[in-house]
XYZ file of C-alpha atoms in Angstrom:
732
model
C -6.577 39.714 -224.584
C -7.378 41.113 -221.409
C -4.106 41.771 -219.362
C -5.902 40.439 -216.526
C -5.532 37.114 -217.886
C -2.003 36.849 -218.075
C -1.304 35.345 -215.056
C -4.242 32.448 -215.184
C -2.711 31.819 -219.091
C 0.576 31.693 -217.339
C -0.505 29.726 -214.265
C -2.519 27.299 -216.588
C 0.427 26.529 -219.383
C 2.837 26.128 -216.369
C 0.719 23.386 -215.322
C 0.668 21.547 -218.967
C 3.792 21.791 -219.451
C 4.931 20.401 -215.435
C 1.890 17.325 -216.217
C 3.981 16.920 -219.569
C 7.206 16.374 -218.088
C 6.013 14.320 -214.894
C 4.531 12.293 -218.046
C 6.725 11.869 -221.078
C 4.033 11.360 -223.619
C 5.866 8.360 -224.555
C 7.198 10.402 -227.795
C 9.156 8.874 -229.851
C 12.867 10.406 -229.767
C 15.219 9.600 -232.633
C 18.394 7.811 -231.831
C 20.918 11.237 -232.294
C 18.699 13.168 -229.771
C 19.527 13.762 -226.170
C 18.565 15.973 -223.243
C 19.769 19.233 -223.465
C 19.318 22.007 -220.577
C 19.084 25.867 -222.348
C 19.777 28.390 -219.905
C 18.407 31.952 -220.388
C 19.402 33.605 -217.105
C 17.473 35.372 -214.641
C 13.380 35.728 -215.017
C 12.173 38.722 -216.004
C 9.992 40.824 -213.163
C 7.131 41.739 -216.135
C 7.127 37.822 -217.472
C 4.103 36.497 -217.074
C 3.466 33.461 -219.305
C 4.832 34.585 -222.622
C 7.979 33.329 -221.731
C 6.558 29.495 -221.882
C 5.429 30.145 -225.471
C 8.644 31.199 -226.871
C 10.485 28.197 -225.889
C 8.487 26.419 -228.839
C 8.255 29.254 -230.969
C 12.611 29.705 -230.255
C 12.622 25.720 -231.356
C 11.047 26.754 -234.142
C 12.966 29.770 -235.220
C 16.486 28.217 -234.341
C 16.354 24.543 -235.734
C 13.428 24.644 -238.225
C 10.780 22.634 -236.123
C 7.486 22.645 -236.799
C 5.014 23.322 -233.775
C 3.763 20.119 -233.023
C 7.703 18.861 -233.038
C 9.022 21.154 -231.493
C 6.048 21.243 -228.581
C 6.860 16.928 -228.301
C 10.720 17.556 -228.181
C 9.918 20.509 -225.080
C 11.132 18.148 -221.558
C 10.212 21.000 -219.454
C 10.410 25.309 -218.668
C 11.888 26.468 -216.328
C 9.648 29.823 -215.533
C 9.436 30.475 -211.794
C 13.359 31.562 -210.397
C 14.879 31.470 -213.509
C 14.794 31.527 -217.511
C 15.549 28.154 -219.770
C 14.054 24.813 -220.973
C 15.038 21.397 -221.590
C 14.841 19.802 -224.983
C 15.501 16.866 -226.968
C 17.841 17.770 -229.523
C 20.938 16.607 -231.388
C 24.502 17.718 -231.523
C 24.008 19.682 -234.400
C 20.684 21.485 -233.145
C 22.189 22.951 -230.280
C 25.150 24.017 -231.313
C 22.284 26.712 -233.886
C 20.712 27.307 -230.393
C 24.198 27.934 -228.429
C 24.917 31.112 -231.449
C 21.675 33.092 -230.453
C 22.294 36.512 -228.479
C 18.993 35.284 -226.082
C 20.633 32.413 -224.670
C 23.451 31.872 -221.712
C 24.250 28.653 -222.143
C 23.202 25.025 -223.893
C 24.486 22.236 -222.232
C 23.735 18.411 -222.439
C 21.922 17.501 -219.625
C 24.271 14.900 -217.431
C 23.004 12.137 -214.698
C 24.606 13.203 -211.194
C 22.876 12.013 -208.254
C 19.857 10.065 -208.890
C 17.152 9.674 -205.604
C 15.993 6.026 -205.240
C 13.581 4.694 -204.881
C 13.039 7.044 -207.848
C 9.783 5.074 -209.178
C 7.948 7.541 -206.440
C 9.496 10.929 -206.817
C 9.130 10.256 -210.782
C 4.964 9.286 -210.378
C 4.569 13.069 -208.838
C 4.903 11.564 -204.950
C 7.515 12.652 -203.068
C 8.119 12.759 -199.404
C 6.839 15.886 -198.430
C 3.152 14.291 -199.677
C 0.381 14.896 -196.895
C 0.138 11.694 -194.120
C -2.513 10.574 -192.276
C -2.329 9.584 -189.240
C -4.410 6.291 -190.284
C -1.606 5.518 -192.043
C 0.435 3.210 -189.190
C -3.055 1.447 -189.050
C -3.041 0.101 -192.535
C -1.887 -3.274 -192.717
C -0.202 -4.665 -196.351
C -0.791 -8.384 -196.939
C 2.807 -9.543 -198.971
C 1.649 -12.755 -201.187
C 5.011 -13.374 -202.058
C 8.548 -15.351 -201.499
C 8.122 -14.084 -197.681
C 10.569 -11.241 -196.453
C 14.025 -10.794 -194.488
C 13.103 -9.695 -191.604
C 16.915 -7.946 -191.079
C 16.166 -5.666 -193.309
C 16.717 -1.939 -192.608
C 13.399 -1.628 -194.774
C 11.690 -3.277 -192.197
C 13.086 -1.663 -189.122
C 10.069 -1.315 -186.264
C 12.025 1.867 -184.198
C 8.835 4.534 -183.216
C 6.032 2.217 -184.031
C 3.574 1.290 -181.457
C 2.073 -2.613 -180.886
C -0.036 -3.727 -184.062
C -3.912 -2.410 -184.272
C -5.748 -4.052 -181.847
C -8.218 -5.807 -184.934
C -5.354 -7.678 -186.240
C -5.753 -11.281 -185.571
C -2.868 -12.717 -187.053
C 0.121 -14.924 -186.251
C 3.968 -14.765 -186.850
C 5.442 -18.434 -187.362
C 9.265 -18.177 -185.610
C 10.721 -20.746 -187.250
C 13.987 -20.984 -188.382
C 15.205 -17.625 -186.048
C 12.061 -15.871 -187.822
C 11.301 -12.694 -185.811
C 8.485 -10.432 -186.164
C 8.639 -6.919 -184.756
C 5.851 -4.115 -184.732
C 6.268 -3.907 -188.779
C 6.279 -7.049 -189.749
C 3.096 -7.990 -187.020
C 2.044 -11.351 -189.173
C 4.188 -13.974 -191.251
C 3.616 -17.065 -192.523
C 4.680 -19.517 -194.755
C 3.236 -22.632 -196.912
C 3.717 -25.746 -198.529
C 0.601 -27.591 -197.664
C 1.788 -30.215 -200.864
C 5.032 -32.601 -201.156
C 8.242 -31.992 -198.859
C 9.783 -28.775 -198.551
C 13.315 -28.850 -200.980
C 16.878 -28.581 -198.207
C 17.482 -24.948 -200.846
C 14.290 -23.762 -199.647
C 14.100 -22.769 -195.410
C 10.430 -24.116 -193.734
C 9.940 -20.543 -192.221
C 8.406 -16.871 -193.750
C 12.477 -16.360 -194.312
C 12.733 -15.309 -197.763
C 15.600 -17.522 -199.904
C 15.000 -16.048 -203.208
C 14.958 -11.773 -202.715
C 11.371 -11.223 -204.455
C 9.233 -10.662 -201.304
C 11.803 -8.846 -199.847
C 11.631 -7.025 -202.989
C 8.175 -6.433 -203.452
C 7.447 -5.879 -199.806
C 9.670 -2.720 -199.182
C 8.339 -0.976 -202.306
C 4.729 -1.009 -201.021
C 5.889 -0.328 -197.006
C 9.238 0.408 -196.587
C 10.983 2.795 -194.081
C 13.608 5.061 -195.205
C 16.519 4.112 -196.078
C 19.526 6.473 -196.653
C 22.479 5.718 -199.055
C 20.815 3.137 -200.468
C 22.101 1.322 -203.514
C 23.126 -2.009 -205.513
C 26.847 -1.577 -205.419
C 26.624 2.112 -206.241
C 24.336 1.728 -208.525
C 21.100 4.418 -208.392
C 21.986 5.228 -205.080
C 19.673 7.269 -202.579
C 16.953 7.040 -200.246
C 15.122 3.920 -200.540
C 11.023 3.788 -199.309
C 7.489 2.544 -199.972
C 4.847 4.184 -200.254
C 3.540 4.040 -197.123
C 6.226 3.547 -194.386
C 4.761 3.801 -191.753
C 2.041 1.419 -192.362
C 2.206 -2.375 -191.180
C 3.195 -5.923 -193.007
C 2.177 -9.411 -193.157
C 3.474 -11.799 -194.978
C 2.457 -14.548 -196.423
C 4.958 -16.879 -198.073
C 3.605 -19.168 -200.808
C 6.102 -19.250 -203.259
C 9.312 -21.801 -203.052
C 11.867 -22.651 -205.563
C 9.771 -25.494 -207.617
C 7.345 -22.753 -208.152
C 3.993 -21.249 -206.198
C 0.874 -23.804 -205.864
C -2.818 -23.032 -206.460
C -3.318 -24.588 -202.847
C -0.876 -22.643 -200.694
C -2.118 -19.425 -202.818
C -6.323 -20.195 -201.431
C -4.883 -20.670 -198.237
C -2.900 -17.163 -197.932
C -5.799 -15.769 -198.815
C -7.961 -17.825 -196.548
C -5.583 -16.684 -193.809
C -5.410 -12.776 -195.219
C -8.703 -12.356 -194.966
C -9.326 -13.799 -191.523
C -6.247 -11.692 -190.407
C -7.455 -8.710 -190.767
C -5.542 -7.289 -193.553
C -6.700 -3.927 -195.604
C -4.977 -4.476 -199.104
C -3.507 -7.395 -200.730
C -0.712 -7.030 -203.423
C -0.085 -9.907 -205.026
C 2.853 -10.602 -207.947
C 1.940 -13.981 -209.182
C -0.353 -15.291 -211.997
C -1.441 -17.906 -214.297
C -3.667 -18.485 -217.052
C -7.594 -20.025 -216.341
C -10.731 -20.176 -218.337
C -13.051 -19.768 -215.676
C -12.807 -16.615 -212.914
C -14.029 -19.543 -210.321
C -11.053 -21.904 -211.373
C -8.312 -19.488 -210.512
C -7.474 -19.152 -207.032
C -6.430 -15.754 -207.266
C -9.494 -14.149 -209.001
C -11.416 -16.773 -206.279
C -9.358 -15.132 -202.927
C -9.481 -11.526 -204.639
C -13.685 -11.778 -204.906
C -13.418 -13.283 -201.404
C -11.415 -10.225 -199.868
C -13.817 -8.043 -202.061
C -16.079 -9.217 -199.847
C -15.216 -8.365 -197.153
C -13.759 -4.831 -198.097
C -10.492 -5.919 -199.086
C -8.623 -4.539 -202.157
C -6.653 -6.934 -204.091
C -3.569 -5.819 -206.429
C -2.098 -7.941 -208.310
C 0.493 -7.991 -211.529
C -0.703 -8.796 -214.797
C 2.165 -10.948 -216.525
C 5.145 -10.981 -218.808
C 4.089 -12.005 -221.315
C 5.603 -9.341 -223.648
C 3.940 -7.767 -226.446
C 1.773 -10.421 -227.617
C -2.562 -9.654 -227.359
C -4.336 -11.499 -224.567
C -1.088 -12.276 -223.218
C -2.524 -10.428 -219.700
C -2.989 -13.025 -216.165
C -4.658 -11.415 -213.629
C -8.207 -10.175 -214.956
C -10.954 -10.275 -213.045
C -12.790 -7.170 -213.220
C -12.960 -6.943 -208.529
C -8.964 -7.289 -208.799
C -6.550 -4.165 -209.706
C -4.655 -5.220 -212.854
C -1.151 -3.730 -213.156
C 1.340 -3.080 -216.100
C 5.000 -1.945 -216.024
C 6.531 1.461 -217.686
C 9.505 2.785 -217.077
C 10.439 6.213 -214.902
C 13.149 8.182 -216.401
C 16.253 5.993 -215.026
C 17.153 3.689 -217.529
C 20.506 1.368 -216.383
C 22.775 0.927 -218.676
C 25.704 -0.969 -219.013
C 28.051 -0.024 -221.557
C 30.585 -1.124 -224.238
C 33.494 0.373 -225.623
C 35.657 -0.830 -228.916
C 38.657 -0.039 -229.417
C 38.569 2.127 -232.331
C 36.346 4.093 -229.665
C 33.201 3.681 -230.629
C 30.424 3.072 -227.427
C 27.036 1.301 -227.171
C 24.410 1.830 -224.020
C 24.115 -1.975 -223.913
C 21.614 -3.543 -221.030
C 22.514 -5.504 -218.215
C 23.475 -5.086 -214.749
C 26.521 -4.873 -213.654
C 27.640 -4.353 -210.602
C 31.197 -4.700 -211.847
C 32.847 -3.770 -214.741
C 36.455 -3.883 -216.185
C 37.098 -0.647 -215.587
C 38.365 0.951 -219.048
C 40.832 -1.592 -219.585
C 40.543 -3.289 -223.197
C 40.591 -6.961 -223.528
C 41.237 -8.895 -226.910
C 37.784 -9.278 -228.057
C 36.692 -12.337 -230.438
C 33.800 -12.995 -231.952
C 32.022 -16.779 -230.476
C 31.777 -17.928 -234.456
C 35.248 -18.066 -234.433
C 36.125 -19.589 -231.102
C 34.479 -23.823 -231.975
C 35.655 -26.209 -229.703
C 36.594 -28.321 -233.209
C 37.536 -30.752 -230.606
C 34.286 -31.798 -229.068
C 33.290 -31.608 -232.960
C 31.457 -27.941 -232.641
C 32.165 -25.354 -235.344
C 30.820 -22.115 -235.926
C 27.063 -23.021 -236.668
C 27.094 -23.806 -232.993
C 30.195 -21.744 -230.549
C 28.280 -18.261 -232.422
C 25.492 -19.109 -229.940
C 27.861 -19.471 -227.060
C 26.537 -22.971 -226.451
C 27.211 -25.079 -223.695
C 30.675 -27.126 -225.035
C 30.582 -24.889 -228.297
C 33.905 -22.810 -226.890
C 37.853 -23.564 -227.229
C 38.734 -22.762 -224.199
C 42.386 -21.829 -225.299
C 40.720 -18.977 -227.842
C 38.318 -17.769 -225.552
C 40.931 -17.587 -222.127
C 40.988 -13.414 -221.185
C 38.830 -12.364 -224.003
C 35.689 -10.086 -224.329
C 33.471 -13.252 -226.614
C 30.618 -11.572 -229.315
C 27.954 -14.306 -228.450
C 25.005 -14.163 -231.232
C 22.337 -14.841 -229.112
C 21.523 -14.516 -225.572
C 22.890 -16.558 -222.270
C 23.540 -16.798 -219.244
C 27.548 -16.074 -219.460
C 28.032 -19.357 -217.493
C 29.834 -20.376 -220.810
C 31.948 -17.977 -221.649
C 32.513 -17.567 -218.030
C 33.464 -21.393 -217.795
C 35.874 -21.093 -220.344
C 37.997 -18.453 -219.306
C 35.833 -14.638 -220.795
C 36.712 -12.037 -218.658
C 33.508 -10.445 -220.266
C 30.345 -11.044 -222.890
C 28.350 -8.948 -225.601
C 25.441 -10.133 -226.752
C 22.267 -9.826 -228.542
C 19.012 -9.393 -227.443
C 16.546 -11.477 -227.266
C 12.928 -10.425 -227.947
C 11.436 -8.584 -225.064
C 13.162 -10.197 -222.410
C 14.997 -7.489 -220.296
C 18.209 -8.554 -219.078
C 18.268 -6.335 -216.168
C 16.903 -9.139 -214.353
C 19.604 -11.519 -214.445
C 22.122 -11.999 -212.170
C 25.730 -11.734 -214.541
C 28.477 -13.624 -213.296
C 30.867 -11.615 -215.140
C 30.614 -7.972 -216.920
C 27.802 -8.148 -219.768
C 26.738 -5.251 -222.224
C 23.230 -6.708 -224.167
C 22.817 -4.606 -227.360
C 20.455 -4.446 -229.899
C 20.960 -6.164 -233.674
C 22.283 -3.197 -235.434
C 24.724 -2.410 -232.467
C 25.834 -6.086 -232.871
C 26.455 -6.196 -236.442
C 28.365 -3.263 -235.579
C 30.766 -5.245 -233.081
C 30.832 -7.808 -235.278
C 32.046 -6.414 -238.536
C 34.305 -4.413 -236.171
C 35.945 -8.004 -235.089
C 36.478 -9.429 -238.035
C 37.857 -6.251 -239.767
C 40.217 -5.064 -237.246
C 43.658 -7.709 -236.197
C 43.622 -7.724 -233.038
C 40.537 -6.107 -232.001
C 39.579 -4.940 -228.407
C 36.658 -4.150 -226.139
C 35.727 -2.836 -222.328
C 32.326 -3.470 -220.626
C 31.534 -0.664 -217.960
C 29.641 -1.315 -214.147
C 26.000 -0.430 -214.957
C 25.256 3.189 -214.254
C 22.129 4.970 -214.472
C 21.235 7.359 -217.072
C 17.968 10.242 -217.872
C 15.178 8.774 -219.999
C 13.302 11.464 -221.092
C 10.600 9.698 -222.870
C 9.136 8.093 -220.089
C 7.143 6.749 -219.059
C 5.759 3.912 -221.304
C 5.126 0.207 -220.771
C 7.840 -2.144 -221.134
C 8.120 -4.752 -223.792
C 7.923 -7.638 -221.038
C 4.730 -6.163 -219.743
C 2.066 -8.358 -220.872
C -1.101 -7.065 -223.116
C -4.940 -7.251 -223.076
C -7.564 -7.487 -224.079
C -9.349 -9.541 -221.079
C -9.633 -13.055 -222.648
C -12.473 -13.505 -220.058
C -14.801 -10.344 -219.859
C -13.058 -8.027 -223.183
C -15.376 -6.070 -222.887
C -14.365 -4.412 -219.417
C -10.541 -2.700 -219.881
C -7.366 -4.874 -218.487
C -4.664 -3.463 -217.852
C -6.455 -1.080 -215.158
C -3.665 1.254 -215.316
C 0.266 1.054 -215.585
C 3.135 1.248 -212.708
C 6.655 1.582 -212.579
C 8.684 -2.232 -213.150
C 11.418 -1.272 -214.931
C 14.762 -1.291 -213.180
C 13.555 -0.863 -209.555
C 16.065 -0.496 -206.351
C 14.707 -2.112 -203.002
C 15.733 -4.350 -200.336
C 16.746 -7.859 -200.991
C 17.363 -11.158 -198.743
C 20.906 -11.975 -198.854
C 20.372 -15.591 -199.582
C 18.983 -14.084 -203.101
C 22.219 -12.245 -203.738
C 25.192 -12.627 -200.944
C 26.705 -9.244 -201.812
C 23.984 -7.058 -201.893
C 20.896 -6.028 -199.171
C 19.228 -3.872 -201.755
C 18.813 -5.101 -205.707
C 18.257 -3.578 -208.810
C 15.163 -5.611 -210.886
C 12.151 -5.560 -213.281
C 8.845 -7.053 -213.800
C 5.198 -6.213 -213.728
C 5.667 -7.772 -210.239
C 7.963 -4.963 -209.499
C 4.398 -2.362 -210.572
C 2.384 -4.128 -208.746
C 3.507 -3.172 -204.938
C 3.271 0.205 -206.513
C -0.108 0.622 -206.977
C -0.661 -1.122 -203.715
C 1.275 1.221 -202.049
C -0.769 4.011 -203.527
C -3.785 2.009 -202.767
C -2.859 2.004 -199.289
C -2.502 5.369 -199.342
C -5.213 6.677 -200.410
C -6.929 3.734 -197.943
C -5.411 5.425 -194.820
C -7.120 8.815 -195.451
C -10.557 6.859 -197.055
C -10.503 3.876 -194.324
C -14.620 3.164 -194.661
C -14.181 3.542 -198.720
C -14.588 -0.217 -201.058
C -12.118 -1.742 -202.867
C -14.289 -0.687 -206.412
C -13.867 3.148 -204.682
C -10.231 2.901 -204.151
C -9.380 1.338 -207.808
C -11.482 3.836 -209.353
C -9.789 7.516 -207.545
C -6.593 5.095 -209.039
C -8.241 4.920 -212.572
C -9.816 7.901 -212.803
C -6.396 10.244 -212.175
C -4.091 8.532 -213.856
C -1.481 10.614 -216.264
C -2.739 10.199 -219.090
C -0.379 8.269 -221.762
C 0.716 8.030 -225.655
C 0.424 5.451 -227.875
C 3.424 6.706 -230.088
C 5.721 4.516 -227.378
C 2.999 1.706 -227.315
C 0.789 0.897 -230.340
C -1.440 -0.964 -227.979
C -2.163 2.260 -226.376
C -5.215 1.010 -223.204
C -4.651 -2.489 -223.893
C -0.870 -1.935 -223.307
C -1.358 0.963 -220.611
C -4.943 1.322 -219.338
C -6.252 4.520 -217.872
C -2.332 5.549 -218.066
C 0.503 5.947 -215.415
C -0.483 5.905 -211.562
C -0.972 9.560 -209.685
C -0.819 8.659 -205.761
C -1.495 12.356 -204.860
C -4.424 13.296 -207.534
C -6.147 9.655 -206.396
C -6.763 10.968 -202.924
C -8.951 13.427 -204.366
C -10.831 12.197 -207.191
C -13.896 14.381 -207.365
C -16.105 11.580 -208.340
C -15.832 7.442 -207.619
C -17.655 5.036 -209.615
C -18.738 2.557 -206.863
C -19.690 -1.466 -206.684
C -19.989 -4.499 -204.544
C -20.684 -7.442 -204.853
C -24.002 -7.297 -206.232
C -23.030 -5.628 -208.926
C -20.582 -8.182 -209.997
C -23.250 -11.092 -209.572
C -25.127 -9.428 -211.558
C -22.145 -9.250 -214.040
C -21.302 -12.599 -214.003
C -25.205 -13.355 -214.402
C -25.231 -11.516 -217.525
C -21.958 -13.678 -218.374
C -23.659 -17.232 -218.372
C -22.828 -17.754 -214.699
C -25.458 -20.108 -213.270
C -27.699 -19.355 -210.058
C -26.056 -22.510 -208.710
C -22.284 -21.855 -208.952
C -22.858 -18.319 -207.986
C -24.957 -19.693 -204.885
C -21.983 -21.186 -203.654
C -19.922 -18.417 -204.756
C -21.481 -15.604 -202.402
C -22.859 -17.767 -199.758
C -26.237 -16.279 -200.013
C -29.364 -16.603 -201.848
C -28.118 -14.580 -205.163
C -29.717 -15.810 -208.152
C -29.814 -14.794 -211.698
C -33.185 -13.127 -212.918
C -34.352 -11.537 -215.327
C -34.305 -7.945 -212.522
C -30.820 -8.609 -212.237
C -29.523 -10.030 -215.318
C -27.455 -6.893 -216.448
C -24.501 -7.227 -219.287
C -20.865 -6.669 -218.282
C -21.658 -3.314 -220.262
C -23.642 -2.067 -217.053
C -21.060 -3.201 -214.404
C -20.306 0.260 -212.749
C -16.414 0.287 -213.749
C -14.142 3.826 -214.576
C -13.097 2.647 -217.488
C -15.605 1.891 -221.299
C -14.304 -0.709 -223.536
C -15.972 -2.223 -226.499
C -14.551 -5.703 -228.734
C -16.435 -5.838 -231.830
C -15.715 -7.210 -235.520
C -13.199 -5.194 -237.700
C -14.510 -3.348 -240.832
C -18.226 -3.197 -239.612
C -20.272 -0.233 -238.455
C -20.245 -0.778 -234.383
C -22.814 0.751 -232.053
C -23.662 -0.049 -227.371
C -24.384 1.516 -225.111
C -23.527 2.378 -221.220
C -24.945 2.360 -218.009
C -23.251 4.214 -215.009
C -23.258 5.525 -211.662
C -21.137 8.029 -210.090
C -20.683 8.989 -206.169
C -19.400 12.479 -205.333
C -16.547 12.286 -203.051
C -15.660 15.982 -203.839
C -17.070 18.921 -202.818
C -21.091 19.219 -201.414
C -22.393 22.122 -204.276
C -20.328 21.000 -207.487
C -21.447 20.785 -210.929
C -19.557 18.305 -213.745
C -19.596 19.072 -217.230
C -19.242 16.280 -219.443
C -16.012 16.193 -222.027
C -15.701 14.074 -224.631
C -12.607 13.496 -227.064
C -12.369 10.915 -229.765
C -11.396 10.658 -233.588
C -13.840 10.787 -236.198
C -14.771 7.242 -236.737
C -15.603 7.574 -232.928
C -18.938 8.968 -232.306
C -19.858 9.329 -228.358
C -22.781 10.553 -226.345
C -23.322 11.299 -223.101
C -26.843 11.757 -221.635
C -27.233 13.866 -219.167
C -23.699 15.433 -219.955
C -24.266 17.530 -216.785
C -24.487 16.695 -213.587
C -25.217 18.434 -210.507
C -24.464 17.674 -206.929
C -25.848 19.078 -203.560
C -24.019 17.378 -201.197
C -21.240 14.352 -200.298
C -22.190 11.196 -201.293
C -24.649 11.839 -203.406
C -25.154 9.752 -206.582
C -25.880 10.137 -210.567
C -26.329 8.015 -213.299
C -25.991 8.946 -217.318
C -25.044 7.074 -219.994
C -22.612 6.217 -222.604
C -23.239 5.951 -226.160
C -21.081 4.292 -228.398
C -21.489 4.721 -232.031
C -18.668 4.146 -235.257
C -16.748 2.407 -237.728
C -14.219 -0.318 -237.070
C -11.435 0.140 -239.505
C -8.347 0.418 -236.999
C -7.429 -2.278 -234.887
C -7.648 0.263 -231.428
C -10.069 2.783 -231.780
C -9.105 5.633 -228.446
C -11.350 8.026 -226.389
C -12.047 9.853 -223.534
C -14.732 10.986 -221.118
C -13.647 13.361 -218.445
C -16.054 14.630 -216.509
C -14.682 18.003 -214.834
C -15.754 20.797 -212.075
C -12.715 23.249 -213.020
C -11.028 21.463 -210.164
C -11.583 17.554 -210.695
C -10.995 15.978 -213.596
C -12.431 12.496 -213.748
C -10.620 10.514 -216.125
C -12.300 7.637 -217.943
C -10.730 5.960 -220.961
C -13.384 4.378 -223.875
C -11.712 2.082 -226.459
C -13.108 0.483 -228.721
C -10.606 -2.480 -230.136
C -11.338 -5.420 -233.513
C -11.276 -9.063 -232.945
């Protein structure tokens, strides 16, 4: 190889490994592996690229891995100031490496100081990211449970007055005040009386709205944490942006009436982006207040970012799937919150729970709930094992750690004097969302069995439960088990979700009325992923204030980090185009744009009547042979097709891309797919001579549907921009 190519190869490999570290690629990790750092010392002056290759070869040689497995184990390669790498290794494999002469040391990677909200850094979106002067003019409307205006995340120090185009109001009930950061606030309870436990003002008595709002626009707050957990600097995606609050959710839920009213006001007030972490099911787009509200927002050039629900692993569990919505799944970051449980025999388990306090390592008697039935109340082990209300004997449980066979809120053991609870996990539920009132550790079924065996085979079993802590998860990102899955139940040939964003164990601001002990809290859900995409969308908007909602969506979708189905077998039906990458979305190269008329054509093709659409659009829109388009031709940045299992298929799409990169540029089509899927792009080269120039192309798919999901990809590349669109064929 020409020696002049080595620097290029070096840079390319460095980029690939860095991208792999950010993406995590979702590879499956064996339980006995953990992250290790292999330090190799100072970087030789003459090294140009080869050490990168040597890291994989070293793993192959030292511990007998295949080339593919060695590559999968590598987390990151250090090549700039010194040499070394990080990899997933077992303790035995680490010992083998330690004996090699060319290595300085091999040691486990410990979690020391974690930075918050780590989610933005994890996405490759650091504090040093470029900022547009227009960011302070971007207004984000959040439809949620309200906001706690006194939080440091919403301090308006240094802010000027709101943009002159702002038309909103501030409902200053119950000592609620706006400022130059929170420039508008409304509350809605248009039906029935407001309960005594609720506050008739935009003030947040729950915490959820404060949390989501601070993820989007929160100011920089140093030393933020939940009782010392996840300590660092809290910040939103667009810290200089303004926020308007629309409180529609109360202790009795969120009314559709209130939701639609909030959309109406937000559009009129002049917001630029709407964020809504609320959902529901409907068999028609126009029987869904969120689909309706967001459609009208789209007409006014306002993008709506929405959560897709916490329905778990079931197909078709997705909510908020209208094509004009940005639909977001929830995925992990490389910080995993655990609650360790330790038994008297020294065995420890990394359980799940959000414990702001622990038992400080002190060992307490351990009792299995099945051995502590409240016999006097007529209960036996069949019921007490689950820690049901009234089934436990207080005298037997008092002062002990209780092992329960089922997931509970731990209130029953607490009432009878337990000091802690170890319990089994309940399906896809994430125990970190629960505010337990005593130390808890939620374990998987195998670990729960081990605790049970110990409790029943030891004369004086003991246990302790620790305060929660953050540990490194090298396998991130992967989609959370609670995150709803596609496909789109109304328009199955539109891929949903669009993409995924951090939504697991995220630290952000909180209302003291939701929990008087904390001002920042850690919770999970697609409702937490949604404001991350809202923040990213607002970031893109700040640089491109005239871009349409579809253009912003396209930029986010086509620049997302690719993810792997090894951790999420539902593939694109779990994570859409992949994991959001805010910085890359600033320079997408090409965009798939769409306007109201494009959605109208799609709706005509989906069977909506002219009379209905004229009411929706407020004009003389009609479904005719000339505009009756198929959903396959909606100018969407992804490609999906539903077919019958075991059958051959063939389908085609038409798309138009707009050049927002270099004026004179040429893009080449790159396709990748398994042998069961043939992809033909015509033309496969697009040459542009000006900015905003448009080019059309067609995509033809052919194949045999013997797999439930067949994944491919189309990338338009000019050597600088890689405009990536997933192609997924799935069977009904």
